[in-house]
CSV table of C-alpha atoms in Angstrom, one decimal:
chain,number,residue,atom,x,y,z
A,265,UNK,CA,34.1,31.8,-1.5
A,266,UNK,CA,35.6,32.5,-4.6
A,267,UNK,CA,32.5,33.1,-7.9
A,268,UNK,CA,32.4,29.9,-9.8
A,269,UNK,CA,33.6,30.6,-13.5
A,270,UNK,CA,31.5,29.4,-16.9
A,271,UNK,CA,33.2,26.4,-17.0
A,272,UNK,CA,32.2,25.7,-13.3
A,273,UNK,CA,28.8,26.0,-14.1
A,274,UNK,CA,28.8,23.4,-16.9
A,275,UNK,CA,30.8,21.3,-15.2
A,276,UNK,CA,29.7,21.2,-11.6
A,277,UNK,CA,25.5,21.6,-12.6
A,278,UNK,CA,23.1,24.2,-10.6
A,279,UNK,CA,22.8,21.8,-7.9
A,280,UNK,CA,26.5,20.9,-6.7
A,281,UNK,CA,26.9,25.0,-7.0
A,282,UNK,CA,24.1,25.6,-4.9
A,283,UNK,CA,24.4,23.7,-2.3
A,284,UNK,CA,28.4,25.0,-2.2
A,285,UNK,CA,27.6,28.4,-1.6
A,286,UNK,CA,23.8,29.4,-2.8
A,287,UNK,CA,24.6,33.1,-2.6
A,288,UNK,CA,27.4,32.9,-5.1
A,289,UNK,CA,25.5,30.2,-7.1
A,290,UNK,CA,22.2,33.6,-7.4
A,291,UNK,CA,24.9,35.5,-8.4
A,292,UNK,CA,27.3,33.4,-11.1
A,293,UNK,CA,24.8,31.9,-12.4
A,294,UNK,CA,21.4,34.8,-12.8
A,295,UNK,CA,23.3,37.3,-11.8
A,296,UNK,CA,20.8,37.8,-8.8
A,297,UNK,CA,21.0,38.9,-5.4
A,298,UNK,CA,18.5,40.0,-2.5
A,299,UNK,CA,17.8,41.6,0.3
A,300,UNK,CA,20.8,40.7,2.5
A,301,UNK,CA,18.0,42.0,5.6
A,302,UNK,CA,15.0,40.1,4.7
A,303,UNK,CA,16.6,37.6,1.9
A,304,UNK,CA,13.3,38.6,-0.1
A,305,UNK,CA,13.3,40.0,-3.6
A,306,UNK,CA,15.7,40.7,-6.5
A,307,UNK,CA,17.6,43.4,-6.0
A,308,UNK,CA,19.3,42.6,-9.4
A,309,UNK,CA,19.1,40.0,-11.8
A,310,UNK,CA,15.5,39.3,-12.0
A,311,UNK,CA,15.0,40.3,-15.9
A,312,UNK,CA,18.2,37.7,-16.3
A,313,UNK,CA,15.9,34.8,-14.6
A,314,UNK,CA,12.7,36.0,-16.2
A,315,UNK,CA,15.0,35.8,-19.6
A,316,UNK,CA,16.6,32.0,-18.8
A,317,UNK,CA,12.5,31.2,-17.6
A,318,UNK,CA,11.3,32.3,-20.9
A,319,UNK,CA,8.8,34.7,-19.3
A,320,UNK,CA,8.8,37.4,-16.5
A,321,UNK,CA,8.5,35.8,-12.9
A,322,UNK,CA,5.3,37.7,-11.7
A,323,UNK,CA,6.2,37.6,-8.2
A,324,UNK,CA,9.4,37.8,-8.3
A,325,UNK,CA,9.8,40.5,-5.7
A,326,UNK,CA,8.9,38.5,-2.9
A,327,UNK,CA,11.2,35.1,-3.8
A,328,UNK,CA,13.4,34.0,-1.2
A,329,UNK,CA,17.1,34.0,-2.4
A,330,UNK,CA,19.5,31.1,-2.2
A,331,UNK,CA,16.8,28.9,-3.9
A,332,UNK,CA,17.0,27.3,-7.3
A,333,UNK,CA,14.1,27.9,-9.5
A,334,UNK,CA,11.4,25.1,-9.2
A,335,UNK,CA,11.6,25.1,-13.2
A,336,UNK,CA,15.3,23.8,-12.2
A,337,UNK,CA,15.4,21.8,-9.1
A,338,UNK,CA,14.2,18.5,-10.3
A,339,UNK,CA,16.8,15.9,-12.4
A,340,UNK,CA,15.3,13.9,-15.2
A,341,UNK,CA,18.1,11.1,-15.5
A,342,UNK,CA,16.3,7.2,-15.0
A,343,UNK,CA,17.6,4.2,-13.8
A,344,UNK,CA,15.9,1.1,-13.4
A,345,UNK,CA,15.4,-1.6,-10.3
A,346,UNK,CA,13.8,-4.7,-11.0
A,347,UNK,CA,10.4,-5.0,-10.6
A,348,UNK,CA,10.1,-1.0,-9.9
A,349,UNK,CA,9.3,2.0,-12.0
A,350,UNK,CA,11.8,3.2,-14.9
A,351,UNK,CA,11.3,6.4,-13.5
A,352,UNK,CA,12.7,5.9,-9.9
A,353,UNK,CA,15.8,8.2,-9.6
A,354,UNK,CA,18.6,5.7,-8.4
A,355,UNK,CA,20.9,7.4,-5.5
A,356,UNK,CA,23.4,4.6,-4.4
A,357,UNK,CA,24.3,1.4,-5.9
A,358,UNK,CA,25.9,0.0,-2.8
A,359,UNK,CA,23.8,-0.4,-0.9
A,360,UNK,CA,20.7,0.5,-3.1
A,361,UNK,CA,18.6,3.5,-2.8
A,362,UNK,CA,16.5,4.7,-4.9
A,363,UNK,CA,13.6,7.7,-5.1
A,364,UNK,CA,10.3,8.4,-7.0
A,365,UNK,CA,9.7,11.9,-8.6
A,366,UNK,CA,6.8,14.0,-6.8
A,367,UNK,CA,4.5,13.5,-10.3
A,368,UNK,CA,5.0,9.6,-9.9
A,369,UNK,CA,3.4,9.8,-6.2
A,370,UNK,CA,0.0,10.8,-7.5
A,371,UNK,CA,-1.6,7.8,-6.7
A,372,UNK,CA,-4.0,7.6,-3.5
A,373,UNK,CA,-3.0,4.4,-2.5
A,374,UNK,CA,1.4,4.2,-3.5
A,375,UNK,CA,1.4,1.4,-5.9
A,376,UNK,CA,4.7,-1.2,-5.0
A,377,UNK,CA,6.3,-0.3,-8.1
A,378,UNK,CA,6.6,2.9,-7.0
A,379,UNK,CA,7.5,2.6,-3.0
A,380,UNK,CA,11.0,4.2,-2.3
A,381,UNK,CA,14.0,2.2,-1.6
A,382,UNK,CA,15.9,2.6,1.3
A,383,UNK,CA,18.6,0.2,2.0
A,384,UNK,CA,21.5,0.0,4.5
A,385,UNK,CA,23.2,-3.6,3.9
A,386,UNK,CA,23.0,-6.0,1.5
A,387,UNK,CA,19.3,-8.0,0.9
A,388,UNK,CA,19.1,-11.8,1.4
A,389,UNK,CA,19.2,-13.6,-1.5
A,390,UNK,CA,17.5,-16.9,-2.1
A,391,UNK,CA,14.2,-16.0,0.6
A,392,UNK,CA,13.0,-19.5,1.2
A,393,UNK,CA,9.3,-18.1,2.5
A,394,UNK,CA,8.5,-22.1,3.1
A,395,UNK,CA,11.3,-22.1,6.5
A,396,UNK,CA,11.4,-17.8,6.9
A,397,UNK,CA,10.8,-17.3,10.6
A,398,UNK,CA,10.7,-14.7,13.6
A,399,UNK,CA,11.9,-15.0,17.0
A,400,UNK,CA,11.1,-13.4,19.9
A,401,UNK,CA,13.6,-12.6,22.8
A,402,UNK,CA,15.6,-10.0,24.7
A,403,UNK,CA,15.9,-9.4,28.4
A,404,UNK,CA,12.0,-8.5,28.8
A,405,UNK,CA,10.3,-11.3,27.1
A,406,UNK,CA,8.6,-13.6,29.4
A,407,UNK,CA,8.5,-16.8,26.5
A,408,UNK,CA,11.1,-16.5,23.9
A,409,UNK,CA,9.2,-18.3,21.2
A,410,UNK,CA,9.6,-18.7,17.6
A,411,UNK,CA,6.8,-18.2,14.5
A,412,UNK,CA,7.2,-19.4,11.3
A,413,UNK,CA,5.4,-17.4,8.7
A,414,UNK,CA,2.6,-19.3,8.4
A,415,UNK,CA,2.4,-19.7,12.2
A,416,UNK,CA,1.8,-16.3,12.2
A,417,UNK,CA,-0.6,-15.9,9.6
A,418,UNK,CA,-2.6,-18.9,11.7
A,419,UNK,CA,-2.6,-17.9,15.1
A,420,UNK,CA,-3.0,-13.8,14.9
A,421,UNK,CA,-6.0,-12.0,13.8
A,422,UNK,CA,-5.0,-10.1,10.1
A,423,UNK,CA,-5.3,-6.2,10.1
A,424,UNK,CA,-4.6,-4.0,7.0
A,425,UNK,CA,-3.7,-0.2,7.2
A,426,UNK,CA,-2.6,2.4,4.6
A,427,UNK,CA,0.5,3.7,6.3
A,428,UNK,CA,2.9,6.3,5.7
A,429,UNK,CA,6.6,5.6,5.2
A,430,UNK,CA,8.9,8.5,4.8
A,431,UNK,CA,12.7,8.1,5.4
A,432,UNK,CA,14.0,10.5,7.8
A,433,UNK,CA,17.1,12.1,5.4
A,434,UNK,CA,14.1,12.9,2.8
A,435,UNK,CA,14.9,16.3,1.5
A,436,UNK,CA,18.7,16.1,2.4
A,437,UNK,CA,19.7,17.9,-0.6
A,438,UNK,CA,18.7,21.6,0.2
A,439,UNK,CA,20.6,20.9,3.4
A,440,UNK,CA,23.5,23.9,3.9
A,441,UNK,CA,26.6,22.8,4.7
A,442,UNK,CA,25.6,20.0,2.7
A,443,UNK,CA,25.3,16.8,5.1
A,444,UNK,CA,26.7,13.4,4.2
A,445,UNK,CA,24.2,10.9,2.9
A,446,UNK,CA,22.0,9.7,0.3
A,447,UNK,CA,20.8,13.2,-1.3
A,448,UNK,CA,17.4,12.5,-1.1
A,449,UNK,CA,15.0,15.2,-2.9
A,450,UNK,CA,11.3,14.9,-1.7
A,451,UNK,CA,10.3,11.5,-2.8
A,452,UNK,CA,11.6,9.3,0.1
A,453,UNK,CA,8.4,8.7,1.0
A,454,UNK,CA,5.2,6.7,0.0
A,455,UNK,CA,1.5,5.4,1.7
A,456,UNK,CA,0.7,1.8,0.4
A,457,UNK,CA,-1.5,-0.6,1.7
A,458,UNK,CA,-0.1,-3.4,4.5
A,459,UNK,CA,-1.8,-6.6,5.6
A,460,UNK,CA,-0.2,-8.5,8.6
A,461,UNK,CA,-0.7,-9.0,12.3
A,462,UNK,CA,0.0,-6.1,15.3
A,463,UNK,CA,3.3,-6.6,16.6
A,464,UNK,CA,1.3,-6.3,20.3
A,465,UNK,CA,-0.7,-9.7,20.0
A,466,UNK,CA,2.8,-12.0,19.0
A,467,UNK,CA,4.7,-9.7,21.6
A,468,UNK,CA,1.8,-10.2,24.6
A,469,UNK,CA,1.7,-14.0,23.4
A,470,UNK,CA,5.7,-14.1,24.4
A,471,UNK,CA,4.7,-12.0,27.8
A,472,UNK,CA,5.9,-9.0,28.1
A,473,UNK,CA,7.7,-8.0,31.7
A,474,UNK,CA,7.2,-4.6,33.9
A,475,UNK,CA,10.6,-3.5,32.8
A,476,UNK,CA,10.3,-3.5,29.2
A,477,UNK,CA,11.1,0.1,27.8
A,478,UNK,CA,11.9,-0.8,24.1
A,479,UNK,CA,11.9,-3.3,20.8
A,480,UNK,CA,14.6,-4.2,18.2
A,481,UNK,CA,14.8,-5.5,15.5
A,482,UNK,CA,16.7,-8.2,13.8
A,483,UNK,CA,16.9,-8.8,9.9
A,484,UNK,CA,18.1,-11.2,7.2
A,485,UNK,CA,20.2,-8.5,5.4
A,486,UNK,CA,24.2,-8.0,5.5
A,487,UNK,CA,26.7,-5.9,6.3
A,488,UNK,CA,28.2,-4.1,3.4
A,489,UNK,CA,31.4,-6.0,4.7
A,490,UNK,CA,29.5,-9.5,4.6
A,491,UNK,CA,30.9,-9.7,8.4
A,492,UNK,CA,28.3,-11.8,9.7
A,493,UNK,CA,29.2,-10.6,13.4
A,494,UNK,CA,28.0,-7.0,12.4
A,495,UNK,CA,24.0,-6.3,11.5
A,496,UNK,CA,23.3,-3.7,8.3
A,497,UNK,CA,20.9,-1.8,10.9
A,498,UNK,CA,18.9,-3.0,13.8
A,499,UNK,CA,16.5,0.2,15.5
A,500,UNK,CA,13.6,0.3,17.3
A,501,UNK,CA,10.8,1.9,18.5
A,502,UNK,CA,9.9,2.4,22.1
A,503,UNK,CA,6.9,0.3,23.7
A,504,UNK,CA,4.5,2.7,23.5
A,505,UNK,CA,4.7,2.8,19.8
A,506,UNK,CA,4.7,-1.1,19.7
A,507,UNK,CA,1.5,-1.6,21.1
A,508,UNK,CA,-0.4,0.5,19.4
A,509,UNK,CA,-3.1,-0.5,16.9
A,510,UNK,CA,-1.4,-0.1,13.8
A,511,UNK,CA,2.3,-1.3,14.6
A,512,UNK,CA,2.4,-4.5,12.0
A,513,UNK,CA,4.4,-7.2,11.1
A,514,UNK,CA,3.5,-7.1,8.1
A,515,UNK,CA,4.0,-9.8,4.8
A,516,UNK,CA,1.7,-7.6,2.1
A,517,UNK,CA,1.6,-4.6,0.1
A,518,UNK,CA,-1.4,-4.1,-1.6
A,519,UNK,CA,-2.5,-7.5,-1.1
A,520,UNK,CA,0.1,-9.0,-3.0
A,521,UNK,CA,3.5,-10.0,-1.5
A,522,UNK,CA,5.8,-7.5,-0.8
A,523,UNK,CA,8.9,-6.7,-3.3
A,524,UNK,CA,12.4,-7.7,-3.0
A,525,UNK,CA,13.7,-4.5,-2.2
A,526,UNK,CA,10.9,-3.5,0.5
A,527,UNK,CA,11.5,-6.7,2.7
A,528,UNK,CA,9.9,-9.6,1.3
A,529,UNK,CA,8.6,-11.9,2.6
A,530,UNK,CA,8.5,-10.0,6.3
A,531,UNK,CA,8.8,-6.7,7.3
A,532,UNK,CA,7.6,-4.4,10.5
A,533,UNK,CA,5.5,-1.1,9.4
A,534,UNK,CA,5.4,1.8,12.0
A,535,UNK,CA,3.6,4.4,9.8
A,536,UNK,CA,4.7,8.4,10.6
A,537,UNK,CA,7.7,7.1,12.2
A,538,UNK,CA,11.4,7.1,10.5
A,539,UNK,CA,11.0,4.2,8.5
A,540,UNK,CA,14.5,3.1,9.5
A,541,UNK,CA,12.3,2.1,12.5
A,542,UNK,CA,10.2,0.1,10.2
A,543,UNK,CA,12.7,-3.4,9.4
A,544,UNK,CA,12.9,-4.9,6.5
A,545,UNK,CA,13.4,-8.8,5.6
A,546,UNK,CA,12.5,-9.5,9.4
A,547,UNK,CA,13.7,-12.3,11.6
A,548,UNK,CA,13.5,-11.3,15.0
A,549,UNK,CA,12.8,-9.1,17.6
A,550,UNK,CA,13.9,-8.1,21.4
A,551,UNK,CA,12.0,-6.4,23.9
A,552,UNK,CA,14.5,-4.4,25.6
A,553,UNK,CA,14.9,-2.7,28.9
A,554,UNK,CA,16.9,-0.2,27.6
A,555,UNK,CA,16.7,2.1,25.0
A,556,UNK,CA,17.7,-0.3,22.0
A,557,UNK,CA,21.3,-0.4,21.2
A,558,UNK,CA,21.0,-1.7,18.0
A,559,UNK,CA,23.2,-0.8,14.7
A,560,UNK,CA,22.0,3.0,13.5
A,561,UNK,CA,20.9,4.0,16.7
A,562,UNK,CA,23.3,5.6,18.6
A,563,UNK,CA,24.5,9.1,17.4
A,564,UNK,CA,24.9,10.8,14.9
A,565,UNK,CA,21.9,8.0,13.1
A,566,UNK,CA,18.4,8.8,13.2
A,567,UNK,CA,19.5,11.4,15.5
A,568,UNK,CA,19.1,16.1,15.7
A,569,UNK,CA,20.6,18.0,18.1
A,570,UNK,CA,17.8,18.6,21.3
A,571,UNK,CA,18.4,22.1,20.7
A,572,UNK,CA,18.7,24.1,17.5
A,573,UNK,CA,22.3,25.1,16.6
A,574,UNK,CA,23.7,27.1,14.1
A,575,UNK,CA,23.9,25.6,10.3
A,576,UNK,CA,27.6,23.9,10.4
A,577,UNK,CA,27.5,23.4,14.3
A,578,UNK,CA,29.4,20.2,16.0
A,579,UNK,CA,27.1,18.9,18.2
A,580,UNK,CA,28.3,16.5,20.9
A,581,UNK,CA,26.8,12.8,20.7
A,582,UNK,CA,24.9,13.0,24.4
A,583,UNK,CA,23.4,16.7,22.8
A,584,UNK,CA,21.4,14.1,20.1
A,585,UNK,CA,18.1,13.1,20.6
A,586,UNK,CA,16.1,10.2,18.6
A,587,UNK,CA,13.8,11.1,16.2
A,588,UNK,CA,10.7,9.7,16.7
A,589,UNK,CA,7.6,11.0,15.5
A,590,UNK,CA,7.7,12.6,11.6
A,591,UNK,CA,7.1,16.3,11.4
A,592,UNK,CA,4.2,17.9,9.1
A,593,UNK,CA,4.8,17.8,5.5
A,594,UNK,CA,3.2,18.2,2.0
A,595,UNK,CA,4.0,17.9,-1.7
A,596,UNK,CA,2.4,18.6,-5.6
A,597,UNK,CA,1.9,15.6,-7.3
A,598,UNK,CA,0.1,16.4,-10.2
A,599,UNK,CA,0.7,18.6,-12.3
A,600,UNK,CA,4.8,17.8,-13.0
A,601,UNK,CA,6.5,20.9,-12.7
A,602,UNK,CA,7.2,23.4,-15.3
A,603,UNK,CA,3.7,22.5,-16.9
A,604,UNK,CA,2.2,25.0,-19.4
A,605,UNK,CA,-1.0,26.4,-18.3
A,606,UNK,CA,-3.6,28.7,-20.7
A,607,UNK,CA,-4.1,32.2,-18.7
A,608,UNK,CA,-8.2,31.7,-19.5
A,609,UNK,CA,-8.4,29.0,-17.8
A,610,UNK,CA,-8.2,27.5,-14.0
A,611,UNK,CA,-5.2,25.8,-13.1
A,612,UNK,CA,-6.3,22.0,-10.9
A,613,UNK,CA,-3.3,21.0,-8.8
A,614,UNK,CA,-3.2,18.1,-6.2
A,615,UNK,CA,-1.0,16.4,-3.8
A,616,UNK,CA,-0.6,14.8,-0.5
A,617,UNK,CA,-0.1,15.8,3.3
A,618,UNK,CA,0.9,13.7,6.3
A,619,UNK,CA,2.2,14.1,9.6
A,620,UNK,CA,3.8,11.7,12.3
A,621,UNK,CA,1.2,10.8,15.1
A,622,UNK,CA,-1.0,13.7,13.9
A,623,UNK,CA,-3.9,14.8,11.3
A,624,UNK,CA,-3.3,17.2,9.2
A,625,UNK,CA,-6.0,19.9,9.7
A,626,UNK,CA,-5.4,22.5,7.0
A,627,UNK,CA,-3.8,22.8,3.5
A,628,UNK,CA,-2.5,26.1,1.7
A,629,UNK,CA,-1.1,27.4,-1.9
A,630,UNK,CA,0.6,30.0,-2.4
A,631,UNK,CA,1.3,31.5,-6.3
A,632,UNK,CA,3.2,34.4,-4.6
A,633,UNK,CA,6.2,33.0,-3.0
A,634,UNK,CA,3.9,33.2,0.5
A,635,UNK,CA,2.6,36.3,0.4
A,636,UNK,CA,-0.6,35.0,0.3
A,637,UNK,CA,-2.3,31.5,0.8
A,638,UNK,CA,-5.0,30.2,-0.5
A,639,UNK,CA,-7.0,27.8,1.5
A,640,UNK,CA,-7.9,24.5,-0.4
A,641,UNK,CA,-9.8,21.3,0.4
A,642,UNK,CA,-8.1,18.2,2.5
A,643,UNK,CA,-9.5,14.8,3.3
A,644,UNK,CA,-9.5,13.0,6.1
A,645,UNK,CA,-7.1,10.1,6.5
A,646,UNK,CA,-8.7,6.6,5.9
A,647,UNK,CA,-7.0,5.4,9.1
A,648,UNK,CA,-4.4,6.5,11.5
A,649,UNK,CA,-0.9,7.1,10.1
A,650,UNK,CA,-2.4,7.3,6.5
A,651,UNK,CA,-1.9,10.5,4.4
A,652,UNK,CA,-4.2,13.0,3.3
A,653,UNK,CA,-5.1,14.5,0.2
A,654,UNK,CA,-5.8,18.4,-1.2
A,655,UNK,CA,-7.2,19.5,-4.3
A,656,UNK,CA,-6.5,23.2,-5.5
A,657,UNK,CA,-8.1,25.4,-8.0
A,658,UNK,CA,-5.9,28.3,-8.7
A,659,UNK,CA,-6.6,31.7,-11.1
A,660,UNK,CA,-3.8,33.4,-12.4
A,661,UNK,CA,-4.0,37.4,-12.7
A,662,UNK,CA,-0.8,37.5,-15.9
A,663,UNK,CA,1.1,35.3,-18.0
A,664,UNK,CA,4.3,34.8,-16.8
A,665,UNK,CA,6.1,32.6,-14.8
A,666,UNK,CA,5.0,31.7,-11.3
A,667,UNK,CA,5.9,28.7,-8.8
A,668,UNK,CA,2.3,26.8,-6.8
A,669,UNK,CA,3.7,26.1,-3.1
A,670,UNK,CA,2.1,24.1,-0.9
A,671,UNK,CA,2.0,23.9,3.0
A,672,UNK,CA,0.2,22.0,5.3
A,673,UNK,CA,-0.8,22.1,8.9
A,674,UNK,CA,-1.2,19.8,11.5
A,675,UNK,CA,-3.6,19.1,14.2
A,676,UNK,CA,-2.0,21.2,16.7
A,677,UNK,CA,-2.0,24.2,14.3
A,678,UNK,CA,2.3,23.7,13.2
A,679,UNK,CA,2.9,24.7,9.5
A,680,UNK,CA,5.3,24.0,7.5
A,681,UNK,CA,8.5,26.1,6.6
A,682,UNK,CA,8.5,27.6,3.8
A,683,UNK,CA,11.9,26.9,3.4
A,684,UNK,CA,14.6,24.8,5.2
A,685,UNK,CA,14.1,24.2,8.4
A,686,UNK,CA,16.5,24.0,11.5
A,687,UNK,CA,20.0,22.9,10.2
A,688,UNK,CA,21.2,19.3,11.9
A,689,UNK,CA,24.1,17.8,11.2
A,690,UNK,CA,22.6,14.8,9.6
A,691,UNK,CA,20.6,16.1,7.2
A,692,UNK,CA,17.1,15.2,8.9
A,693,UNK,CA,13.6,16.0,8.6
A,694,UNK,CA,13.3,18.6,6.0
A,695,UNK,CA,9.8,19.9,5.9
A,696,UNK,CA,9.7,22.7,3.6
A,697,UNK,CA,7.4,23.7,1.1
A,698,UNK,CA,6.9,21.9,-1.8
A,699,UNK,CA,6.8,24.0,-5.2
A,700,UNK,CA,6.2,23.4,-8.7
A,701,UNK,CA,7.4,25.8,-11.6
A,702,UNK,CA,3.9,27.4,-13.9
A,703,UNK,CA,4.6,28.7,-17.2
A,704,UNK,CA,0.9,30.8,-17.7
A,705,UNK,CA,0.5,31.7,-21.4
C-alpha cells in the first residue's frame, strides 16, 4: 500500500489510517517502525513520538507496533440521546447506537444514563405499559399462555441481580481488515442493577416438553424497512442458559423503570452472554426444539469461525459457530487517559473485570508495555454474572511518558491478550488490553 501523504493524514484522521494499513500509518505518520521478527520496539522513530508526546516514552523499546498511542486512540466528539449522558459517543443514527467512554464507566453499579445503546430496528413508540404483554409459545411449550405486565409482577417471585451486558462487536475498531459494523471502541458494555422475575418460573408455568433445546425471542421493535412481516432481531439462548438463576425478564434498572432506548417497559437480561441475546421491548417468547432460527442468528451474526483463520479469511457459513459465553476482559476507568501525574507521588488507578460464566481470579498492570505485571487487588462479584473491581497503586521510576495496561484472568487461569485477539470476520469479541496514556512530571 501506497504511504499516505500530509494531506491524507489531516484528512483521513489517525484512526481511518490505521486501521487501513497500521504499518504505513507507524511509518507516515511517527516515522516509526519495529521489529518486523518480534513486532517489539522502535527501531526508528521513537524520539519523533516522544517529541509529538511531549516527553520521552520510557518504555518504548518494548511497545508493540501497529498500535496508536493510548494518548491518541480515544475521540472526544459528543452527542446527546434523550435521557442519557452528553458524553455518550453516538455511532449510528439509524438504527441508534451509542457508546460510553472508559472514564464514564467508573461507577460500581452502571447508572441508566450511562448503559450503552445497542439497537438493531426501530423502538416502539407510544409503549402503553397499562395493555404491554408477553406470550408464551413455540413447538415445546406445553400451555401457550399470555402475561400481562402486571400479571407477571403478581404471580412470580421478584429477583434482582447486577449483571453484565457487553455487546459482542465491542472493540470492533482495532479489528484488521477492518470488519463491517458499528465501530465500537471499549465501552459497549455496562453492569446495572435488574429487578424482574426468572424466565424459568413463567417458562415451567407454560410446561416445558422433553424436546425443548432452545428460546426466542419476540420484540415490539421494527424493521428498518417498517415491513411488519420481517423482525429487527429475534436470538436466543439455549435451555440451559434459560433456566438458570439469574436469566430475567426483567422491567427495572436500578429500581426505577428502564429507559426508552434499553427496552422499556420489558426486556430479558442474560448477563456474560452477547447481549443481542438479551431482547429488548419484549413481547414474546418460543421454546424451540431447534436451535432458534430467529433474525441475527444464522451466519455471519453473532457468529466466529470454529477454528482460527487467518486475518481477511472467507469463512464458509456451516465453519461459524454461535457465540455464547463472553470471554475475559478488563478496562481503566479512572483516571481518563492522558492524565498528568507528579513523579513524587503514587499514581491510584481503577477499573473493572468480568467474564462470561466465570470469576475473574486475578488482575494485572503493566507500565512497561507487558514486560512486567504488577499484581493488584480484585473483588469478588456481588452475584453471578456481575463484574469485578481492581484497585492499583503504581510507582513510576522517570518522568516521561508511559501507558497503565490492564489484564485480567479468569477462573480457569485464561488472560487476556495483550493485543487483538484472533481475527473473525465479524469483528467479535475483542478482549485485549485496556491502556491509558500517563504523562509523569
Amino acid at each position: 500500500m501506497k504511504k499516505p501523504s500530509k494531506k491524507q493524514i489531516l484528512e483521513k484522521g489517525i484512526h481511518e489510517l490505521y486501521r487501513e494499513n497500521p504499518e504505513q500509518a507507524d511509518k507516515a505518520i511517527f516515522g516509526r517502525t519495529t521489529d518486523p521478527v518480534s513486532r517489539r520496539g522502535f527501531l526508528t522513530g521513537l524520539s519523533t513520538l516522544g517529541a509529538v508526546l511531549g516527553a520521552e516514552v520510557v518504555f518504548g523499546r518494548f511497545m508493540p507496533g501497529g498500535l496508536i498511542p493510548a494518548a491518541f486512540a480515544e475521540t472526544t466528539e459528543k452527542f446527546r440521546i434523550a435521557g442519557k449522558h452528553a458524553g455518550l459517543i453516538i455511532l449510528n443514527d439509524r438504527p441508534v447506537n451509542a457508546e460510553v467512554p472508559a472514564h464514564l464507566l467508573n461507577d460500581l453499579v452502571t447508572p441508566a444514563d450511562k448503559l450503552f445503546v445497542r439497537n438493531n430496528g426501530l423502538p416502539p413508540e407510544n409503549v402503553d405499559v397499562n395493555n404491554w404483554t408477553l406470550t408464551i409459545g413455540g413447538e415445546s411449550v406445553k400451555t401457550s399462555k399470555t402475561y400481562t405486565l402486571a400479571e407477571l409482577k403478581k404471580k412470580f417471585t421478584h429477583h434482582t441481580y447486577q449483571l453484565t451486558l457487553e455487546c459482542g462487536g465491542n472493540g470492533r475498531v482495532e479489528f484488521d481488515p477492518p470488519a463491517k459494523g458499528n465501530q465500537w471502541g471499549l465501552g459497549a458494555v455496562g453492569c446495572a442493577k435488574w429487578t424482574g422475575v426468572r424466565l424459568r418460573d413463567v417458562l415451567k408455568d407454560c410446561g416445558i416438553k422433553d424436546d425443548a433445546v432452545y428460546i426466542g425471542y419476540h420484540a415490539a421493535d421494527e424493521h428498518l424497512t417498517r415491513n411488519p412481516d420481517k423482525e429487527a432481531i429475534s436470538r436466543g439462548v439455549p435451555m440451559h442458559k434459560a433456566l438458570e438463576d439469574e436469566s430475567l425478564i426483567a422491567w427495572s434498572l436500578n429500581d426505577e423503570e428502564i429507559p426508552a432506548m434499553n427496552g422499556h417497559p420489558l426486556r430479558l437480561v442474560f448477563g456474560g452472554w452477547p447481549a443481542s441475546t438479551s431482547g429488548k421491548w419484549l413481547t414474546g417468547i418460543s421454546i424451540r426444539n431447534i436451535v432458534h432460527d430467529g433474525a441475527k442468528m444464522s451466519a455471519p451474526a453473532y457468529r466466529i469461525p470454529c477454528e482460527p483463520v487467518a486475518p481477511g479469511t472467507k469463512v464458509a457459513a456451516e465453519d461459524m459457530c454461535i457465540i455464547e459465553s463472553m470471554p475475559i476482559k478488563s478496562m481503566v476507568t479512572f483516571p481518563k487517559s492522558g492524565v498528568k501525574h507528579a513523579l513524587k507521588e503514587e499514581f491510584s488507578a481503577n477499573g473493572h473485570a468480568w467474564v462470561g460464566d466465570k470469576t475473574v481470579e486475578k488482575m494485572h498492570v503493566s507500565i512497561d508495555f507487558g514486560k512486567t505485571w504488577q499484581e493488584v487487588k480484585i473483588s469478588k462479584p456481588v452475584n453471578r454474572n456481575a463484574w469485578q473491581h481492581w484497585q492499583a497503586k503504581v510507582k513510576f521510576p522517570q518522568a516521561g511518558y508511559y501507558e497503565l495496561w490492564a489484564k485480567a484472568t479468569d477462573s480457569d487461569g485464561v488472560s487476556q491478550p495483550m493485543i487483538l485477539p484472533g481475527w473473525n470476520p465479524k469483528g467479535y469479541l475483542n478482549n485485549a488490553c485496556h491502556r491509558i496514556a500517563i504523562q509523569v512530571v
